[in-house]
mmCIF file of C-alpha atoms in Angstrom:
data_model
loop_
_atom_site.group_PDB
_atom_site.id
_atom_site.type_symbol
_atom_site.label_atom_id
_atom_site.label_comp_id
_atom_site.label_asym_id
_atom_site.label_seq_id
_atom_site.Cartn_x
_atom_site.Cartn_y
_atom_site.Cartn_z
ATOM 1 C CA MET A 1 -12.512 16.371 6.381
ATOM 2 C CA LEU A 2 -9.749 17.417 8.774
ATOM 3 C CA ALA A 3 -11.123 15.041 11.431
ATOM 4 C CA ARG A 4 -11.314 12.149 8.956
ATOM 5 C CA GLN A 5 -9.820 8.976 10.451
ATOM 6 C CA ILE A 6 -10.052 5.250 9.858
ATOM 7 C CA GLU A 7 -12.358 4.006 12.606
ATOM 8 C CA PHE A 8 -14.033 0.629 12.979
ATOM 9 C CA THR A 9 -17.028 -0.363 15.092
ATOM 10 C CA PRO A 10 -16.517 -2.717 18.055
ATOM 11 C CA GLU A 11 -18.972 -5.144 16.441
ATOM 12 C CA LEU A 12 -16.919 -5.326 13.248
ATOM 13 C CA GLU A 13 -13.675 -5.708 15.201
ATOM 14 C CA SER A 14 -15.206 -8.550 17.214
ATOM 15 C CA SER A 15 -16.415 -10.271 14.057
ATOM 16 C CA VAL A 16 -12.942 -10.102 12.520
ATOM 17 C CA GLU A 17 -11.356 -11.484 15.690
ATOM 18 C CA ARG A 18 -13.740 -14.445 15.502
ATOM 19 C CA ILE A 19 -12.810 -15.127 11.871
ATOM 20 C CA ILE A 20 -9.086 -15.002 12.638
ATOM 21 C CA SER A 21 -9.516 -17.324 15.615
ATOM 22 C CA GLU A 22 -11.467 -19.824 13.513
ATOM 23 C CA VAL A 23 -8.797 -19.844 10.798
ATOM 24 C CA VAL A 24 -6.016 -20.322 13.353
ATOM 25 C CA SER A 25 -7.915 -23.249 14.903
ATOM 26 C CA ASN A 26 -9.400 -24.899 11.820
ATOM 27 C CA GLY A 27 -7.198 -23.863 8.890
ATOM 28 C CA ASP A 28 -8.508 -24.524 5.387
ATOM 29 C CA GLU A 29 -11.903 -25.633 6.682
ATOM 30 C CA ALA A 30 -12.508 -22.172 8.168
ATOM 31 C CA VAL A 31 -11.243 -20.405 5.040
ATOM 32 C CA LEU A 32 -13.677 -22.420 2.910
ATOM 33 C CA THR A 33 -16.561 -21.831 5.340
ATOM 34 C CA PHE A 34 -16.101 -18.053 5.369
ATOM 35 C CA THR A 35 -15.581 -17.935 1.595
ATOM 36 C CA ARG A 36 -18.911 -19.726 1.234
ATOM 37 C CA GLU A 37 -20.558 -17.364 3.741
ATOM 38 C CA PHE A 38 -19.219 -14.042 2.475
ATOM 39 C CA ASP A 39 -18.512 -14.665 -1.217
ATOM 40 C CA GLY A 40 -21.248 -17.202 -1.913
ATOM 41 C CA VAL A 41 -18.761 -19.600 -3.493
ATOM 42 C CA ASP A 42 -18.402 -23.258 -2.517
ATOM 43 C CA LEU A 43 -14.803 -24.421 -3.052
ATOM 44 C CA THR A 44 -12.876 -27.572 -2.248
ATOM 45 C CA PRO A 45 -9.474 -27.415 -0.512
ATOM 46 C CA GLU A 46 -7.820 -28.244 -3.830
ATOM 47 C CA GLN A 47 -9.426 -25.201 -5.450
ATOM 48 C CA LEU A 48 -7.931 -22.724 -2.986
ATOM 49 C CA VAL A 49 -4.735 -22.556 -5.041
ATOM 50 C CA VAL A 50 -4.773 -21.582 -8.712
ATOM 51 C CA THR A 51 -2.751 -24.126 -10.680
ATOM 52 C CA PRO A 52 -0.007 -23.226 -13.190
ATOM 53 C CA ASP A 53 -2.225 -24.630 -15.957
ATOM 54 C CA GLU A 54 -5.004 -22.242 -14.945
ATOM 55 C CA LEU A 55 -2.585 -19.323 -15.115
ATOM 56 C CA ASP A 56 -1.496 -20.367 -18.594
ATOM 57 C CA ARG A 57 -5.089 -20.795 -19.779
ATOM 58 C CA ALA A 58 -6.018 -17.394 -18.384
ATOM 59 C CA ALA A 59 -3.210 -15.729 -20.283
ATOM 60 C CA ARG A 60 -4.477 -17.363 -23.476
ATOM 61 C CA SER A 61 -8.182 -16.668 -22.878
ATOM 62 C CA ALA A 62 -7.956 -13.037 -21.792
ATOM 63 C CA ASP A 63 -8.645 -10.282 -24.299
ATOM 64 C CA PRO A 64 -5.371 -9.870 -26.283
ATOM 65 C CA ALA A 65 -5.809 -6.095 -26.457
ATOM 66 C CA LEU A 66 -6.204 -5.934 -22.673
ATOM 67 C CA ILE A 67 -3.171 -8.179 -22.147
ATOM 68 C CA GLU A 68 -1.168 -5.794 -24.316
ATOM 69 C CA VAL A 69 -2.015 -2.762 -22.175
ATOM 70 C CA ILE A 70 -1.469 -4.731 -18.937
ATOM 71 C CA GLN A 71 1.995 -5.631 -20.220
ATOM 72 C CA ALA A 72 2.684 -1.995 -21.129
ATOM 73 C CA ALA A 73 1.546 -0.816 -17.692
ATOM 74 C CA ALA A 74 3.709 -3.486 -16.045
ATOM 75 C CA ASP A 75 6.718 -2.276 -18.029
ATOM 76 C CA ASN A 76 6.115 1.297 -16.827
ATOM 77 C CA ILE A 77 5.696 0.193 -13.205
ATOM 78 C CA ARG A 78 8.839 -1.924 -13.405
ATOM 79 C CA ARG A 79 10.886 0.893 -14.957
ATOM 80 C CA PHE A 80 9.841 3.388 -12.267
ATOM 81 C CA HIS A 81 10.321 1.049 -9.311
ATOM 82 C CA LYS A 82 13.747 -0.196 -10.400
ATOM 83 C CA ASN A 83 15.043 3.247 -9.443
ATOM 84 C CA GLN A 84 14.070 2.559 -5.808
ATOM 85 C CA LYS A 85 16.317 -0.468 -5.258
ATOM 86 C CA ARG A 86 18.870 0.260 -2.528
ATOM 87 C CA GLU A 87 22.331 -1.289 -2.295
ATOM 88 C CA ASP A 88 24.454 -2.477 0.619
ATOM 89 C CA TRP A 89 26.799 0.149 2.025
ATOM 90 C CA SER A 90 29.644 0.375 4.516
ATOM 91 C CA VAL A 91 32.027 2.986 5.907
ATOM 92 C CA ASP A 92 35.580 2.831 7.227
ATOM 93 C CA ASP A 93 35.261 4.281 10.747
ATOM 94 C CA GLY A 94 38.987 4.273 11.483
ATOM 95 C CA ASP A 95 41.152 1.859 13.531
ATOM 96 C CA GLY A 96 40.143 -0.889 11.101
ATOM 97 C CA VAL A 97 36.475 -0.628 12.092
ATOM 98 C CA THR A 98 33.796 -1.156 9.445
ATOM 99 C CA LEU A 99 30.147 -0.185 9.943
ATOM 100 C CA GLY A 100 27.401 -0.654 7.410
ATOM 101 C CA LYS A 101 24.065 -1.972 6.280
ATOM 102 C CA ARG A 102 23.029 -4.983 4.258
ATOM 103 C CA ILE A 103 19.790 -4.524 2.341
ATOM 104 C CA VAL A 104 17.904 -7.814 2.112
ATOM 105 C CA PRO A 105 14.456 -8.741 0.797
ATOM 106 C CA ILE A 106 11.655 -9.952 3.016
ATOM 107 C CA GLU A 107 11.427 -13.622 2.071
ATOM 108 C CA ARG A 108 7.693 -14.371 1.910
ATOM 109 C CA VAL A 109 5.029 -11.757 1.181
ATOM 110 C CA GLY A 110 1.255 -11.959 0.818
ATOM 111 C CA LEU A 111 -0.462 -9.467 -1.467
ATOM 112 C CA LEU A 112 -4.144 -8.618 -1.062
ATOM 113 C CA VAL A 113 -5.955 -7.886 -4.321
ATOM 114 C CA PRO A 114 -9.675 -7.000 -4.154
ATOM 115 C CA GLY A 115 -11.721 -8.139 -7.113
ATOM 116 C CA ALA A 116 -15.083 -9.780 -6.484
ATOM 117 C CA SER A 117 -17.003 -6.981 -8.229
ATOM 118 C CA ALA A 118 -14.260 -5.827 -10.628
ATOM 119 C CA PRO A 119 -10.959 -7.346 -11.797
ATOM 120 C CA LEU A 120 -8.393 -5.111 -10.065
ATOM 121 C CA PHE A 121 -5.392 -6.359 -12.009
ATOM 122 C CA SER A 122 -3.782 -2.923 -11.688
ATOM 123 C CA THR A 123 -3.512 -3.362 -7.907
ATOM 124 C CA LEU A 124 -1.860 -6.746 -8.393
ATOM 125 C CA LEU A 125 0.782 -5.132 -10.613
ATOM 126 C CA MET A 126 1.333 -2.304 -8.117
ATOM 127 C CA ALA A 127 2.036 -4.750 -5.280
ATOM 128 C CA ALA A 128 3.742 -7.651 -7.023
ATOM 129 C CA ILE A 129 6.214 -5.832 -9.257
ATOM 130 C CA PRO A 130 7.957 -3.933 -6.394
ATOM 131 C CA ALA A 131 8.105 -7.194 -4.406
ATOM 132 C CA LYS A 132 9.707 -8.927 -7.370
ATOM 133 C CA ILE A 133 12.268 -6.137 -7.806
ATOM 134 C CA ALA A 134 13.058 -6.319 -4.079
ATOM 135 C CA GLY A 135 13.915 -9.998 -4.523
ATOM 136 C CA CYS A 136 11.227 -11.650 -2.372
ATOM 137 C CA SER A 137 11.558 -15.411 -2.786
ATOM 138 C CA HIS A 138 7.842 -16.210 -2.377
ATOM 139 C CA ILE A 139 5.147 -13.822 -3.623
ATOM 140 C CA ALA A 140 1.580 -14.951 -2.949
ATOM 141 C CA VAL A 141 -1.630 -13.201 -3.996
ATOM 142 C CA ALA A 142 -4.999 -13.602 -2.269
ATOM 143 C CA THR A 143 -7.952 -12.480 -4.369
ATOM 144 C CA PRO A 144 -11.662 -13.328 -4.148
ATOM 145 C CA PRO A 145 -13.318 -15.764 -6.543
ATOM 146 C CA GLN A 146 -16.143 -14.601 -8.780
ATOM 147 C CA ALA A 147 -19.610 -16.102 -8.425
ATOM 148 C CA ASP A 148 -18.644 -19.056 -10.641
ATOM 149 C CA GLY A 149 -15.564 -19.789 -8.530
ATOM 150 C CA ASP A 150 -13.115 -18.546 -11.131
ATOM 151 C CA ILE A 151 -10.769 -15.579 -10.910
ATOM 152 C CA HIS A 152 -11.006 -13.099 -13.760
ATOM 153 C CA PRO A 153 -8.548 -14.023 -16.553
ATOM 154 C CA ALA A 154 -7.086 -10.499 -16.552
ATOM 155 C CA VAL A 155 -6.117 -10.832 -12.875
ATOM 156 C CA LEU A 156 -4.445 -14.188 -13.493
ATOM 157 C CA ALA A 157 -2.716 -12.855 -16.594
ATOM 158 C CA ALA A 158 -1.400 -9.926 -14.544
ATOM 159 C CA ALA A 159 -0.125 -12.387 -11.919
ATOM 160 C CA LYS A 160 1.793 -14.255 -14.597
ATOM 161 C CA ILE A 161 3.206 -11.031 -16.079
ATOM 162 C CA ALA A 162 4.287 -9.796 -12.624
ATOM 163 C CA GLY A 163 5.988 -13.070 -11.678
ATOM 164 C CA VAL A 164 3.702 -14.097 -8.803
ATOM 165 C CA ASP A 165 4.542 -17.502 -7.312
ATOM 166 C CA ARG A 166 1.090 -18.461 -6.000
ATOM 167 C CA VAL A 167 -2.497 -17.242 -6.283
ATOM 168 C CA TYR A 168 -5.139 -18.144 -3.682
ATOM 169 C CA ARG A 169 -8.906 -18.040 -4.282
ATOM 170 C CA ALA A 170 -9.711 -16.276 -1.024
ATOM 171 C CA PHE A 171 -9.998 -12.776 0.381
ATOM 172 C CA GLY A 172 -11.326 -11.013 3.452
ATOM 173 C CA ALA A 173 -10.251 -11.600 7.037
ATOM 174 C CA GLN A 174 -10.007 -15.340 6.387
ATOM 175 C CA ALA A 175 -7.321 -14.824 3.739
ATOM 176 C CA VAL A 176 -5.413 -12.370 5.938
ATOM 177 C CA ALA A 177 -5.411 -14.873 8.807
ATOM 178 C CA ALA A 178 -4.454 -17.772 6.538
ATOM 179 C CA LEU A 179 -1.503 -15.854 5.107
ATOM 180 C CA ALA A 180 -0.359 -14.666 8.532
ATOM 181 C CA PHE A 181 -0.630 -17.970 10.413
ATOM 182 C CA GLY A 182 -0.577 -20.544 7.636
ATOM 183 C CA THR A 183 -2.986 -23.423 7.030
ATOM 184 C CA GLN A 184 -2.793 -26.816 5.371
ATOM 185 C CA THR A 185 -2.754 -24.988 2.014
ATOM 186 C CA PHE A 186 -1.566 -21.443 2.769
ATOM 187 C CA THR A 187 2.167 -20.928 3.262
ATOM 188 C CA PRO A 188 2.652 -18.383 6.081
ATOM 189 C CA VAL A 189 4.207 -15.101 4.981
ATOM 190 C CA ASP A 190 6.335 -12.466 6.692
ATOM 191 C CA LYS A 191 4.523 -9.384 5.413
ATOM 192 C CA LEU A 192 1.104 -8.427 4.056
ATOM 193 C CA ALA A 193 0.488 -5.593 1.607
ATOM 194 C CA GLY A 194 -2.439 -4.333 -0.386
ATOM 195 C CA PRO A 195 -5.828 -2.638 -0.043
ATOM 196 C CA GLY A 196 -9.239 -4.000 0.855
ATOM 197 C CA HIS A 197 -12.562 -3.256 2.501
ATOM 198 C CA PRO A 198 -12.750 -2.452 6.254
ATOM 199 C CA VAL A 199 -12.813 -6.125 7.282
ATOM 200 C CA VAL A 200 -9.486 -6.663 5.514
ATOM 201 C CA GLN A 201 -7.959 -3.584 7.128
ATOM 202 C CA ILE A 202 -9.091 -4.639 10.612
ATOM 203 C CA ALA A 203 -7.654 -8.097 10.017
ATOM 204 C CA LYS A 204 -4.335 -6.580 8.971
ATOM 205 C CA LYS A 205 -4.257 -4.579 12.210
ATOM 206 C CA LYS A 206 -5.052 -7.686 14.244
ATOM 207 C CA VAL A 207 -2.257 -9.822 12.750
ATOM 208 C CA PHE A 208 0.378 -7.062 12.901
ATOM 209 C CA GLY A 209 3.178 -8.319 15.100
ATOM 210 C CA ARG A 210 2.762 -11.834 13.832
ATOM 211 C CA VAL A 211 3.604 -10.360 10.422
ATOM 212 C CA ASP A 212 4.437 -6.887 9.186
ATOM 213 C CA ILE A 213 1.893 -4.898 7.172
ATOM 214 C CA ASP A 214 2.250 -2.068 4.692
ATOM 215 C CA MET A 215 -0.449 0.215 6.139
ATOM 216 C CA VAL A 216 -4.074 0.387 7.211
ATOM 217 C CA ALA A 217 -5.785 1.935 4.207
ATOM 218 C CA GLY A 218 -9.153 3.648 4.084
ATOM 219 C CA PRO A 219 -11.402 4.963 1.299
ATOM 220 C CA SER A 220 -9.867 6.954 -1.547
ATOM 221 C CA GLU A 221 -9.218 10.715 -1.350
ATOM 222 C CA ILE A 222 -8.407 13.519 -3.741
ATOM 223 C CA VAL A 223 -7.748 17.228 -3.249
ATOM 224 C CA VAL A 224 -7.572 19.291 -6.445
ATOM 225 C CA VAL A 225 -5.802 22.644 -6.138
ATOM 226 C CA ALA A 226 -7.026 24.821 -9.015
ATOM 227 C CA ASP A 227 -6.385 28.392 -10.121
ATOM 228 C CA HIS A 228 -7.840 30.539 -12.911
ATOM 229 C CA THR A 229 -6.093 28.415 -15.571
ATOM 230 C CA ALA A 230 -7.930 25.219 -14.573
ATOM 231 C CA ASN A 231 -10.636 23.642 -16.701
ATOM 232 C CA SER A 232 -13.628 23.111 -14.419
ATOM 233 C CA ARG A 233 -14.693 20.030 -16.413
ATOM 234 C CA HIS A 234 -11.330 18.405 -15.672
ATOM 235 C CA VAL A 235 -11.491 19.275 -11.968
ATOM 236 C CA ALA A 236 -15.003 17.877 -11.557
ATOM 237 C CA ALA A 237 -14.201 14.722 -13.523
ATOM 238 C CA ASP A 238 -11.159 14.023 -11.381
ATOM 239 C CA MET A 239 -13.122 14.555 -8.169
ATOM 240 C CA LEU A 240 -15.751 12.075 -9.367
ATOM 241 C CA SER A 241 -13.077 9.559 -10.346
ATOM 242 C CA GLN A 242 -12.453 9.056 -6.629
ATOM 243 C CA ALA A 243 -15.989 9.605 -5.337
ATOM 244 C CA GLU A 244 -17.334 6.727 -7.446
ATOM 245 C CA HIS A 245 -15.370 3.942 -5.707
ATOM 246 C CA GLY A 246 -18.399 2.719 -3.816
ATOM 247 C CA SER A 247 -17.919 2.832 -0.049
ATOM 248 C CA GLY A 248 -19.674 6.181 0.236
ATOM 249 C CA TYR A 249 -16.820 7.492 2.391
ATOM 250 C CA GLU A 250 -14.450 8.655 -0.344
ATOM 251 C CA ALA A 251 -13.298 12.283 -0.148
ATOM 252 C CA ALA A 252 -13.226 14.695 -3.080
ATOM 253 C CA VAL A 253 -12.254 18.314 -2.474
ATOM 254 C CA CYS A 254 -11.486 21.275 -4.723
ATOM 255 C CA VAL A 255 -9.416 24.090 -3.221
ATOM 256 C CA THR A 256 -9.167 27.324 -5.205
ATOM 257 C CA PRO A 257 -8.625 31.049 -4.654
ATOM 258 C CA ASP A 258 -10.882 31.783 -7.661
ATOM 259 C CA PRO A 259 -14.642 32.058 -6.896
ATOM 260 C CA ASN A 260 -15.453 31.683 -10.592
ATOM 261 C CA ILE A 261 -13.645 28.340 -10.745
ATOM 262 C CA ALA A 262 -15.417 27.239 -7.565
ATOM 263 C CA ALA A 263 -18.832 28.000 -9.071
ATOM 264 C CA ALA A 264 -17.958 26.342 -12.374
ATOM 265 C CA VAL A 265 -16.720 23.178 -10.644
ATOM 266 C CA SER A 266 -19.935 22.996 -8.624
ATOM 267 C CA ASP A 267 -21.985 23.227 -11.826
ATOM 268 C CA GLU A 268 -19.835 20.596 -13.532
ATOM 269 C CA LEU A 269 -20.186 18.165 -10.646
ATOM 270 C CA ARG A 270 -23.971 18.335 -10.949
ATOM 271 C CA ARG A 271 -23.842 17.930 -14.721
ATOM 272 C CA GLN A 272 -21.373 15.032 -14.764
ATOM 273 C CA LEU A 273 -23.047 13.205 -11.888
ATOM 274 C CA ALA A 274 -26.170 12.833 -14.019
ATOM 275 C CA ASP A 275 -24.280 10.655 -16.512
ATOM 276 C CA LEU A 276 -22.144 8.681 -14.040
ATOM 277 C CA SER A 277 -22.887 4.954 -13.855
ATOM 278 C CA HIS A 278 -21.995 4.964 -10.133
ATOM 279 C CA ARG A 279 -23.995 8.123 -9.471
ATOM 280 C CA GLU A 280 -25.510 7.046 -6.141
ATOM 281 C CA ASP A 281 -22.127 5.948 -4.760
ATOM 282 C CA ALA A 282 -20.537 9.245 -5.780
ATOM 283 C CA GLU A 283 -23.405 11.308 -4.357
ATOM 284 C CA ARG A 284 -23.133 9.546 -0.993
ATOM 285 C CA ALA A 285 -19.407 10.223 -0.866
ATOM 286 C CA LEU A 286 -19.771 13.878 -1.857
ATOM 287 C CA SER A 287 -22.487 14.420 0.747
ATOM 288 C CA ARG A 288 -20.089 13.230 3.465
ATOM 289 C CA TYR A 289 -16.625 14.309 2.344
ATOM 290 C CA GLY A 290 -17.124 16.474 -0.730
ATOM 291 C CA ALA A 291 -16.226 20.163 -0.603
ATOM 292 C CA ILE A 292 -15.265 23.179 -2.669
ATOM 293 C CA VAL A 293 -13.136 25.543 -0.590
ATOM 294 C CA ILE A 294 -12.275 29.116 -1.573
ATOM 295 C CA THR A 295 -8.955 30.304 -0.126
ATOM 296 C CA LYS A 296 -7.381 33.751 -0.101
ATOM 297 C CA ASP A 297 -4.475 32.549 -2.278
ATOM 298 C CA LEU A 298 -2.616 29.432 -3.442
ATOM 299 C CA GLY A 299 -0.352 29.523 -0.395
ATOM 300 C CA GLU A 300 -3.359 29.037 1.860
ATOM 301 C CA ALA A 301 -4.522 26.253 -0.465
ATOM 302 C CA VAL A 302 -1.238 24.399 0.063
ATOM 303 C CA ASP A 303 -1.521 24.922 3.826
ATOM 304 C CA LEU A 304 -4.920 23.224 3.689
ATOM 305 C CA VAL A 305 -3.473 20.342 1.661
ATOM 306 C CA ASN A 306 -0.865 19.794 4.362
ATOM 307 C CA GLU A 307 -3.549 19.847 7.055
ATOM 308 C CA ILE A 308 -5.604 17.216 5.233
ATOM 309 C CA ALA A 309 -2.575 15.086 4.188
ATOM 310 C CA PRO A 310 -4.598 13.424 1.417
ATOM 311 C CA GLU A 311 -3.931 10.329 -0.625
ATOM 312 C CA HIS A 312 -3.944 12.207 -3.951
ATOM 313 C CA VAL A 313 -3.267 15.883 -4.699
ATOM 314 C CA GLU A 314 -3.716 17.414 -8.128
ATOM 315 C CA MET A 315 -2.282 20.833 -8.933
ATOM 316 C CA ILE A 316 -4.023 22.305 -11.956
ATOM 317 C CA VAL A 317 -2.380 25.705 -11.685
ATOM 318 C CA GLU A 318 -0.183 28.017 -13.726
ATOM 319 C CA ASP A 319 3.107 26.889 -12.106
ATOM 320 C CA PRO A 320 2.549 23.476 -10.492
ATOM 321 C CA TRP A 321 6.245 22.660 -10.135
ATOM 322 C CA GLU A 322 6.817 25.700 -7.950
ATOM 323 C CA LEU A 323 3.639 25.219 -5.931
ATOM 324 C CA GLN A 324 4.287 21.536 -5.164
ATOM 325 C CA LYS A 325 7.464 22.466 -3.280
ATOM 326 C CA GLY A 326 5.254 23.481 -0.366
ATOM 327 C CA VAL A 327 3.486 20.112 -0.127
ATOM 328 C CA ARG A 328 4.852 18.086 2.795
ATOM 329 C CA HIS A 329 2.008 15.656 3.409
ATOM 330 C CA ALA A 330 0.484 13.750 0.485
ATOM 331 C CA GLY A 331 0.557 10.244 -0.915
ATOM 332 C CA ALA A 332 1.078 11.375 -4.513
ATOM 333 C CA VAL A 333 1.048 14.733 -6.290
ATOM 334 C CA PHE A 334 -0.119 15.132 -9.900
ATOM 335 C CA LEU A 335 1.180 18.239 -11.661
ATOM 336 C CA GLY A 336 -0.565 20.041 -14.494
ATOM 337 C CA PRO A 337 -3.781 19.550 -16.464
ATOM 338 C CA ALA A 338 -2.670 16.359 -18.245
ATOM 339 C CA SER A 339 -1.741 14.583 -14.996
ATOM 340 C CA SER A 340 -5.182 13.257 -14.140
ATOM 341 C CA GLU A 341 -5.199 10.961 -11.107
ATOM 342 C CA PRO A 342 -6.201 7.851 -13.136
ATOM 343 C CA VAL A 343 -2.909 8.248 -15.036
ATOM 344 C CA GLY A 344 -1.171 7.270 -11.795
ATOM 345 C CA ASP A 345 -3.789 4.659 -10.956
ATOM 346 C CA TYR A 346 -3.064 2.702 -14.088
ATOM 347 C CA PHE A 347 -0.217 3.612 -16.353
ATOM 348 C CA ALA A 348 2.403 6.197 -15.393
ATOM 349 C CA GLY A 349 4.371 3.688 -13.303
ATOM 350 C CA THR A 350 4.142 5.317 -9.874
ATOM 351 C CA ASN A 351 2.389 3.252 -7.223
ATOM 352 C CA HIS A 352 -1.321 3.639 -6.503
ATOM 353 C CA ILE A 353 -1.308 1.891 -3.099
ATOM 354 C CA LEU A 354 -1.095 5.061 -1.001
ATOM 355 C CA PRO A 355 -1.666 6.227 2.601
ATOM 356 C CA THR A 356 -5.109 7.639 3.393
ATOM 357 C CA ALA A 357 -6.985 9.349 6.241
ATOM 358 C CA GLY A 358 -4.085 11.623 7.171
ATOM 359 C CA ALA A 359 -1.511 8.818 7.246
ATOM 360 C CA ALA A 360 0.477 10.673 4.573
ATOM 361 C CA ARG A 361 1.830 12.735 7.472
ATOM 362 C CA TYR A 362 4.090 9.779 8.316
ATOM 363 C CA ALA A 363 3.638 7.072 5.662
ATOM 364 C CA SER A 364 4.584 6.536 2.029
ATOM 365 C CA SER A 365 3.252 4.619 -0.935
ATOM 366 C CA VAL A 366 3.965 0.950 -1.419
ATOM 367 C CA GLY A 367 7.272 0.540 -3.228
ATOM 368 C CA VAL A 368 10.398 -1.570 -3.334
ATOM 369 C CA ASP A 369 11.292 -0.434 0.207
ATOM 370 C CA THR A 370 8.030 -1.992 1.427
ATOM 371 C CA PHE A 371 9.571 -5.393 0.737
ATOM 372 C CA LEU A 372 13.118 -4.751 1.975
ATOM 373 C CA LYS A 373 14.742 -4.695 5.404
ATOM 374 C CA ASP A 374 18.129 -3.543 6.705
ATOM 375 C CA ILE A 375 20.662 -5.580 8.656
ATOM 376 C CA SER A 376 23.288 -3.528 10.513
ATOM 377 C CA ILE A 377 26.900 -4.693 10.210
ATOM 378 C CA VAL A 378 29.516 -4.008 12.925
ATOM 379 C CA SER A 379 33.135 -5.129 12.563
ATOM 380 C CA TYR A 380 35.230 -3.870 15.524
ATOM 381 C CA THR A 381 38.939 -4.263 16.200
ATOM 382 C CA ASN A 382 40.853 -4.790 19.452
ATOM 383 C CA GLU A 383 42.410 -1.362 19.038
ATOM 384 C CA ARG A 384 39.036 0.390 18.901
ATOM 385 C CA LEU A 385 37.632 -1.799 21.684
ATOM 386 C CA ARG A 386 40.404 -0.724 24.058
ATOM 387 C CA LYS A 387 39.681 2.920 23.254
ATOM 388 C CA SER A 388 35.916 2.526 23.679
ATOM 389 C CA ALA A 389 35.756 0.056 26.576
ATOM 390 C CA GLY A 390 35.618 2.625 29.375
ATOM 391 C CA ALA A 391 32.690 4.461 27.820
ATOM 392 C CA ILE A 392 30.792 1.225 27.106
ATOM 393 C CA ILE A 393 31.318 -0.126 30.645
ATOM 394 C CA GLN A 394 30.289 3.183 32.215
ATOM 395 C CA MET A 395 27.063 3.305 30.176
ATOM 396 C CA ALA A 396 26.198 -0.341 30.915
ATOM 397 C CA GLU A 397 26.736 0.049 34.659
ATOM 398 C CA ALA A 398 24.700 3.259 34.721
ATOM 399 C CA GLU A 399 21.804 1.234 33.293
ATOM 400 C CA GLY A 400 22.356 -1.544 35.833
ATOM 401 C CA LEU A 401 23.362 -4.113 33.216
ATOM 402 C CA ASP A 402 26.406 -5.798 34.735
ATOM 403 C CA GLY A 403 26.386 -8.567 32.126
ATOM 404 C CA HIS A 404 26.848 -6.035 29.365
ATOM 405 C CA ALA A 405 29.774 -4.438 31.184
ATOM 406 C CA ASN A 406 31.339 -7.831 31.905
ATOM 407 C CA ALA A 407 31.195 -8.819 28.211
ATOM 408 C CA ILE A 408 33.596 -5.939 27.555
ATOM 409 C CA ARG A 409 35.802 -6.476 30.657
ATOM 410 C CA VAL A 410 36.545 -10.112 29.844
ATOM 411 C CA ARG A 411 37.883 -9.030 26.465
ATOM 412 C CA LEU A 412 40.212 -6.508 28.085
ATOM 413 C CA GLN A 413 41.458 -9.262 30.415
ATOM 414 C CA THR A 414 42.027 -11.762 27.586
ATOM 415 C CA PRO A 415 45.334 -11.735 25.701
ATOM 416 C CA GLU A 416 44.793 -10.780 22.061
ATOM 417 C CA ASP A 417 46.322 -14.045 20.798
ATOM 418 C CA GLU A 418 43.780 -16.260 22.666
#
């Protein structure tokens, strides 16, 4: 578990490079070819973009009860993320000098929403709503078509609720390349965000530099820190909620100083696995990255959490608020027995697009900041320039940059009224 990293085979990397190259060279034709090859769906160029009428029909045809909860979840996500919006700032640095930052949105963003096997409308909300709050002027979603060529009505309804500007029927490396470089149909974007299978993550790595990306995300992870107060049924259920995702490389770990809890969780995992619809997927994941670890105390448990730097941490302990103060490396922390990880996945309002595979040591969840950038502002005066000129010239000449030094000298030699 501690050595867990996102690694890709040379063969897979080479395959992704070929797909990107084909899309750059052949545009829509390549996107359609790879969609036919990988998704088994034969589309026309006109079908790559979902029309406004289709969005409206989806909103009307989707289950009204589901639309109601999607709207409620969107409201929660919007309310939480509005607190993240940063404002411009400036300081008076003396001598009439003003220094500051302007906070501006990234103009065009492409959001990757998996969904061939299940309608992941929650991921669309998690990516699109922060982008909308940031003020992005063009928000595009790429999501795979179902076998009949349609996109699930719940996904399209979520796109409408979140304020998405365009939805493309495409996914995989071909969609990443199309969004990064543009095609006859795809408008090129400035940043890509969102999860996806390994091919998508490799493609994101390959196009980084042409566009920005949020992160390279791997399979889901959870570490549950439990003490004697924990309900072993809850701990096991939460571990399985991540192990069932399907890649077989998800990680699910329980860390506890209580041997009785450890034994009870082990028993519960076996019992609950028997009734799980994705039993084989979960068993594969647990065989690779499943563990129950007994520590000497909760302090050692937190040390282990920081070593792993997992995507999700649950603290089902007597005083979770105090214990969480020691956590430095985690994507999200869930405190107390009611804070099951799926609460954050769907409804609390916090973001579920989180760093994995140890990336929580340096990375954060997707949020409003993901879709913002800073522009530094410098407003100098002649008075301050005269005071600073000697230092600037000395530094420039020490670096061998005569042009830099000269740009300051000519100002000292120029009368202020010119």
